[in-house]
Amino acid sequence: MTSDTAQDLQGLKAVGQLVGYTIAEMRKNVVPGMTTAELDGMGTAILERFGAKSAPKVTYNFPGSTCISINEEVAHGIPGPRVIQAGDLINIDVSAVLNGYYGDAGVSFQLPPHNEKLVHLCRSAEETMMSVINHLRAGMKVNEIGRVMELEARKRGYKIVRNLCSHGIGRSLHEKPYEILPFYNPRERTVLNEGQVITVEPFLSTGADFVEQQSDGWTLSVEDSSRVAQYEHTIIVTKGKPVILTIA
């Protein structure tokens, strides 16, 4: 969508701040020995308290309120009986709808004891996301997102997962452009418009270029010993500095 009115901006900021707050609270309270279902329950309670709903559940009947992925899992992990262990690499991805507006964000982090390689991977994913966001301006081609994303990942010693994309958002969870590729596509001629609402979500990998869907029909995982970290914000494109909506 394009944010054209003060009401749009207010609605997008409200859901964005709630998404950011939900992620921050889940991250702060996760401990070894907890199941992913219990962690998801925290997210469910927060969204319900503020009158919001899980966007993946509303849109796709996803079997959970939030996506929680552990270690070899990269995205769309289903909350369940899996027990979180010390040292696990965790990804929490929260998408919500509030008063007709959608927000989407994600974060990867490791529980102690920390492995410096995984800490660096997560930090690099966040840095890559912010570098992409800070490059964006109305009038730029959409393929600049992929060009900068891949360049920043390589500069930090990582690959980009090529089959996980950023996307448009706002009045629904996924809107045009439905797939903002994480690498440069010279054939992409779409231009970013002022007020356009999109996600920016690089997935940095220590080795694998692609993730594979598992038998549950949702979870996307690496098939080797690679590890992947994702950071994601929902933003509004402007003529100047983009507006980041999903900061707690």
CSV table of C-alpha atoms in Angstrom, one decimal:
chain,number,residue,atom,x,y,z
A,1,MET,CA,0.0,0.0,0.0
A,2,THR,CA,0.9,3.7,-0.2
A,3,SER,CA,0.5,5.6,3.1
A,4,ASP,CA,-1.3,8.7,1.9
A,5,THR,CA,-3.1,10.0,5.0
A,6,ALA,CA,-2.5,10.8,8.6
A,7,GLN,CA,-4.9,8.0,9.5
A,8,ASP,CA,-2.7,5.6,7.4
A,9,LEU,CA,0.4,6.7,9.2
A,10,GLN,CA,-1.1,6.5,12.6
A,11,GLY,CA,-2.5,3.0,11.9
A,12,LEU,CA,0.8,1.7,10.5
A,13,LYS,CA,2.8,3.1,13.4
A,14,ALA,CA,0.4,1.6,15.9
A,15,VAL,CA,0.7,-1.9,14.5
A,16,GLY,CA,4.4,-1.5,13.9
A,17,GLN,CA,5.2,-0.5,17.4
A,18,LEU,CA,3.1,-3.4,18.7
A,19,VAL,CA,5.0,-5.9,16.5
A,20,GLY,CA,8.3,-4.5,17.7
A,21,TYR,CA,7.2,-4.6,21.4
A,22,THR,CA,6.0,-8.2,21.0
A,23,ILE,CA,9.3,-9.3,19.6
A,24,ALA,CA,11.3,-7.5,22.3
A,25,GLU,CA,9.2,-9.0,25.1
A,26,MET,CA,9.5,-12.5,23.7
A,27,ARG,CA,13.2,-12.2,23.3
A,28,LYS,CA,13.6,-10.8,26.8
A,29,ASN,CA,11.7,-13.6,28.4
A,30,VAL,CA,12.9,-16.7,26.5
A,31,VAL,CA,14.9,-19.1,28.6
A,32,PRO,CA,16.4,-22.6,28.1
A,33,GLY,CA,13.9,-25.4,28.9
A,34,MET,CA,10.9,-23.4,27.5
A,35,THR,CA,9.1,-24.9,24.5
A,36,THR,CA,8.5,-22.9,21.4
A,37,ALA,CA,4.8,-23.2,22.1
A,38,GLU,CA,5.3,-21.5,25.4
A,39,LEU,CA,7.2,-18.7,23.8
A,40,ASP,CA,4.5,-18.4,21.2
A,41,GLY,CA,2.0,-18.1,24.0
A,42,MET,CA,3.7,-15.0,25.3
A,43,GLY,CA,3.3,-13.4,21.8
A,44,THR,CA,-0.3,-14.5,21.6
A,45,ALA,CA,-1.1,-12.9,25.0
A,46,ILE,CA,0.6,-9.6,24.0
A,47,LEU,CA,-1.3,-9.3,20.7
A,48,GLU,CA,-4.6,-10.1,22.3
A,49,ARG,CA,-4.0,-7.6,25.1
A,50,PHE,CA,-3.8,-4.8,22.5
A,51,GLY,CA,-6.6,-6.0,20.4
A,52,ALA,CA,-4.4,-7.3,17.5
A,53,LYS,CA,-4.5,-10.6,15.7
A,54,SER,CA,-1.7,-12.8,14.3
A,55,ALA,CA,-1.4,-12.0,10.6
A,56,PRO,CA,-0.2,-15.4,9.5
A,57,LYS,CA,-3.0,-17.1,11.3
A,58,VAL,CA,-5.6,-14.7,9.9
A,59,THR,CA,-4.2,-14.8,6.3
A,60,TYR,CA,-2.9,-18.3,5.9
A,61,ASN,CA,-4.3,-20.3,8.9
A,62,PHE,CA,-0.8,-20.7,10.2
A,63,PRO,CA,-0.7,-23.1,13.2
A,64,GLY,CA,0.6,-20.5,15.7
A,65,SER,CA,0.5,-16.8,16.4
A,66,THR,CA,4.2,-16.2,15.7
A,67,CYS,CA,6.9,-18.0,13.7
A,68,ILE,CA,9.7,-19.4,15.9
A,69,SER,CA,12.7,-21.1,14.1
A,70,ILE,CA,15.5,-22.8,15.9
A,71,ASN,CA,19.1,-23.6,14.6
A,72,GLU,CA,18.7,-25.4,11.2
A,73,GLU,CA,15.2,-23.9,10.9
A,74,VAL,CA,15.3,-20.6,9.1
A,75,ALA,CA,11.8,-19.3,8.7
A,76,HIS,CA,8.1,-20.2,9.3
A,77,GLY,CA,8.9,-22.5,12.2
A,78,ILE,CA,5.7,-23.8,13.8
A,79,PRO,CA,5.5,-23.3,17.6
A,80,GLY,CA,5.2,-26.7,19.4
A,81,PRO,CA,6.9,-29.1,21.8
A,82,ARG,CA,10.5,-28.4,20.7
A,83,VAL,CA,12.5,-27.5,23.8
A,84,ILE,CA,14.7,-24.4,23.6
A,85,GLN,CA,18.3,-25.2,24.6
A,86,ALA,CA,21.2,-23.1,25.9
A,87,GLY,CA,23.2,-21.9,22.9
A,88,ASP,CA,20.4,-22.2,20.4
A,89,LEU,CA,20.1,-19.8,17.5
A,90,ILE,CA,16.6,-18.4,17.6
A,91,ASN,CA,14.5,-16.5,15.1
A,92,ILE,CA,11.3,-14.8,16.1
A,93,ASP,CA,9.1,-13.4,13.4
A,94,VAL,CA,6.0,-11.5,14.3
A,95,SER,CA,3.3,-10.3,11.9
A,96,ALA,CA,0.1,-8.7,13.2
A,97,VAL,CA,-3.0,-6.9,12.1
A,98,LEU,CA,-4.5,-4.1,14.1
A,99,ASN,CA,-7.5,-1.9,12.9
A,100,GLY,CA,-6.9,-3.1,9.4
A,101,TYR,CA,-3.2,-2.3,9.2
A,102,TYR,CA,-0.4,-4.9,9.0
A,103,GLY,CA,3.1,-4.9,10.4
A,104,ASP,CA,5.9,-7.5,10.1
A,105,ALA,CA,9.3,-7.8,11.8
A,106,GLY,CA,11.9,-10.4,12.8
A,107,VAL,CA,15.0,-10.9,14.8
A,108,SER,CA,17.7,-13.6,15.1
A,109,PHE,CA,19.8,-14.0,18.3
A,110,GLN,CA,21.6,-16.7,20.2
A,111,LEU,CA,21.0,-17.7,23.8
A,112,PRO,CA,24.1,-18.0,26.0
A,113,PRO,CA,26.7,-19.4,26.0
A,114,HIS,CA,27.5,-17.3,23.0
A,115,ASN,CA,29.4,-18.5,20.0
A,116,GLU,CA,31.2,-15.5,18.5
A,117,LYS,CA,30.6,-16.8,14.9
A,118,LEU,CA,26.8,-16.8,15.5
A,119,VAL,CA,26.9,-13.4,17.3
A,120,HIS,CA,28.7,-12.0,14.3
A,121,LEU,CA,26.2,-13.6,11.9
A,122,CYS,CA,23.3,-12.0,13.7
A,123,ARG,CA,25.0,-8.6,14.0
A,124,SER,CA,25.8,-8.7,10.3
A,125,ALA,CA,22.2,-9.5,9.4
A,126,GLU,CA,21.0,-6.4,11.4
A,127,GLU,CA,23.7,-4.2,9.8
A,128,THR,CA,22.8,-5.4,6.3
A,129,MET,CA,19.1,-4.6,7.0
A,130,MET,CA,19.9,-1.2,8.2
A,131,SER,CA,22.3,-0.4,5.3
A,132,VAL,CA,19.6,-1.4,2.8
A,133,ILE,CA,17.0,0.7,4.7
A,134,ASN,CA,19.2,3.8,4.8
A,135,HIS,CA,19.8,3.5,1.0
A,136,LEU,CA,16.1,3.6,0.1
A,137,ARG,CA,14.5,6.7,-1.4
A,138,ALA,CA,11.3,7.3,-3.5
A,139,GLY,CA,12.1,7.0,-7.2
A,140,MET,CA,14.7,4.3,-6.8
A,141,LYS,CA,14.3,0.9,-8.6
A,142,VAL,CA,13.1,-2.0,-6.4
A,143,ASN,CA,16.1,-4.0,-7.6
A,144,GLU,CA,18.4,-1.7,-5.6
A,145,ILE,CA,17.2,-3.5,-2.5
A,146,GLY,CA,18.6,-6.8,-3.8
A,147,ARG,CA,21.8,-5.2,-5.1
A,148,VAL,CA,22.6,-3.5,-1.8
A,149,MET,CA,21.5,-6.5,0.3
A,150,GLU,CA,23.7,-9.0,-1.5
A,151,LEU,CA,26.7,-6.6,-1.6
A,152,GLU,CA,26.5,-5.9,2.2
A,153,ALA,CA,26.2,-9.6,3.0
A,154,ARG,CA,29.2,-10.5,0.9
A,155,LYS,CA,31.2,-7.6,2.4
A,156,ARG,CA,30.6,-9.3,5.8
A,157,GLY,CA,31.6,-12.7,4.6
A,158,TYR,CA,28.1,-14.3,4.1
A,159,LYS,CA,25.8,-15.4,1.4
A,160,ILE,CA,22.2,-14.3,0.9
A,161,VAL,CA,19.4,-16.9,1.0
A,162,ARG,CA,18.0,-16.5,-2.5
A,163,ASN,CA,14.5,-17.9,-2.1
A,164,LEU,CA,13.4,-15.7,0.8
A,165,CYS,CA,12.2,-12.3,-0.1
A,166,SER,CA,11.1,-8.9,1.2
A,167,HIS,CA,7.6,-7.8,0.2
A,168,GLY,CA,5.0,-5.1,0.1
A,169,ILE,CA,2.7,-4.8,3.1
A,170,GLY,CA,0.1,-2.5,4.7
A,171,ARG,CA,-3.6,-3.4,4.1
A,172,SER,CA,-2.7,-7.1,3.9
A,173,LEU,CA,0.3,-9.2,4.9
A,174,HIS,CA,1.7,-9.6,1.4
A,175,GLU,CA,1.1,-6.9,-1.3
A,176,LYS,CA,2.7,-5.7,-4.5
A,177,PRO,CA,5.6,-6.0,-4.9
A,178,TYR,CA,5.0,-9.6,-3.6
A,179,GLU,CA,8.7,-10.7,-4.1
A,180,ILE,CA,11.5,-8.2,-3.6
A,181,LEU,CA,14.4,-10.3,-4.5
A,182,PRO,CA,17.5,-10.4,-2.2
A,183,PHE,CA,19.8,-10.1,-5.2
A,184,TYR,CA,20.1,-7.8,-8.2
A,185,ASN,CA,17.7,-8.5,-11.0
A,186,PRO,CA,18.4,-6.3,-14.0
A,187,ARG,CA,15.0,-7.0,-15.5
A,188,GLU,CA,13.2,-5.5,-12.5
A,189,ARG,CA,11.9,-2.1,-13.6
A,190,THR,CA,9.5,-1.3,-10.7
A,191,VAL,CA,10.2,1.9,-8.9
A,192,LEU,CA,9.7,2.7,-5.2
A,193,ASN,CA,7.0,5.3,-4.7
A,194,GLU,CA,6.7,7.9,-2.0
A,195,GLY,CA,4.7,6.5,0.9
A,196,GLN,CA,5.1,2.9,-0.2
A,197,VAL,CA,5.1,0.4,2.6
A,198,ILE,CA,7.5,-2.6,2.4
A,199,THR,CA,9.5,-5.0,4.5
A,200,VAL,CA,13.3,-5.2,4.3
A,201,GLU,CA,14.4,-8.7,5.5
A,202,PRO,CA,17.8,-10.1,4.6
A,203,PHE,CA,18.6,-13.7,5.4
A,204,LEU,CA,22.4,-14.1,5.8
A,205,SER,CA,23.8,-17.6,5.5
A,206,THR,CA,27.2,-19.1,6.4
A,207,GLY,CA,26.9,-21.4,3.4
A,208,ALA,CA,23.5,-22.4,2.0
A,209,ASP,CA,22.0,-20.4,-0.9
A,210,PHE,CA,18.5,-21.9,-0.5
A,211,VAL,CA,16.2,-23.2,2.1
A,212,GLU,CA,13.9,-26.2,1.8
A,213,GLN,CA,10.3,-26.7,2.9
A,214,GLN,CA,9.8,-29.4,5.4
A,215,SER,CA,7.1,-32.1,5.6
A,216,ASP,CA,5.0,-30.0,7.9
A,217,GLY,CA,4.3,-27.7,5.0
A,218,TRP,CA,5.6,-24.6,6.7
A,219,THR,CA,9.0,-24.8,8.2
A,220,LEU,CA,11.9,-23.7,5.9
A,221,SER,CA,15.3,-25.2,6.9
A,222,VAL,CA,18.8,-25.6,5.6
A,223,GLU,CA,19.8,-29.1,4.5
A,224,ASP,CA,23.4,-28.8,5.7
A,225,SER,CA,25.3,-27.5,8.7
A,226,SER,CA,24.9,-23.8,7.7
A,227,ARG,CA,23.3,-21.3,10.0
A,228,VAL,CA,21.1,-18.4,8.9
A,229,ALA,CA,20.1,-15.1,10.6
A,230,GLN,CA,17.3,-12.7,9.6
A,231,TYR,CA,16.5,-9.2,10.7
A,232,GLU,CA,13.3,-7.5,9.4
A,233,HIS,CA,11.6,-4.2,9.7
A,234,THR,CA,8.5,-2.7,8.0
A,235,ILE,CA,9.2,0.7,6.6
A,236,ILE,CA,7.6,3.6,4.7
A,237,VAL,CA,9.6,4.9,1.7
A,238,THR,CA,10.0,8.6,1.5
A,239,LYS,CA,11.9,11.2,-0.5
A,240,GLY,CA,14.4,11.2,2.4
A,241,LYS,CA,15.1,8.9,5.2
A,242,PRO,CA,12.7,6.0,5.4
A,243,VAL,CA,10.3,5.7,8.3
A,244,ILE,CA,10.9,2.5,10.3
A,245,LEU,CA,7.6,1.4,11.8
A,246,THR,CA,8.5,-1.7,13.7
A,247,ILE,CA,10.8,-0.3,16.4
A,248,ALA,CA,9.5,-1.1,19.9
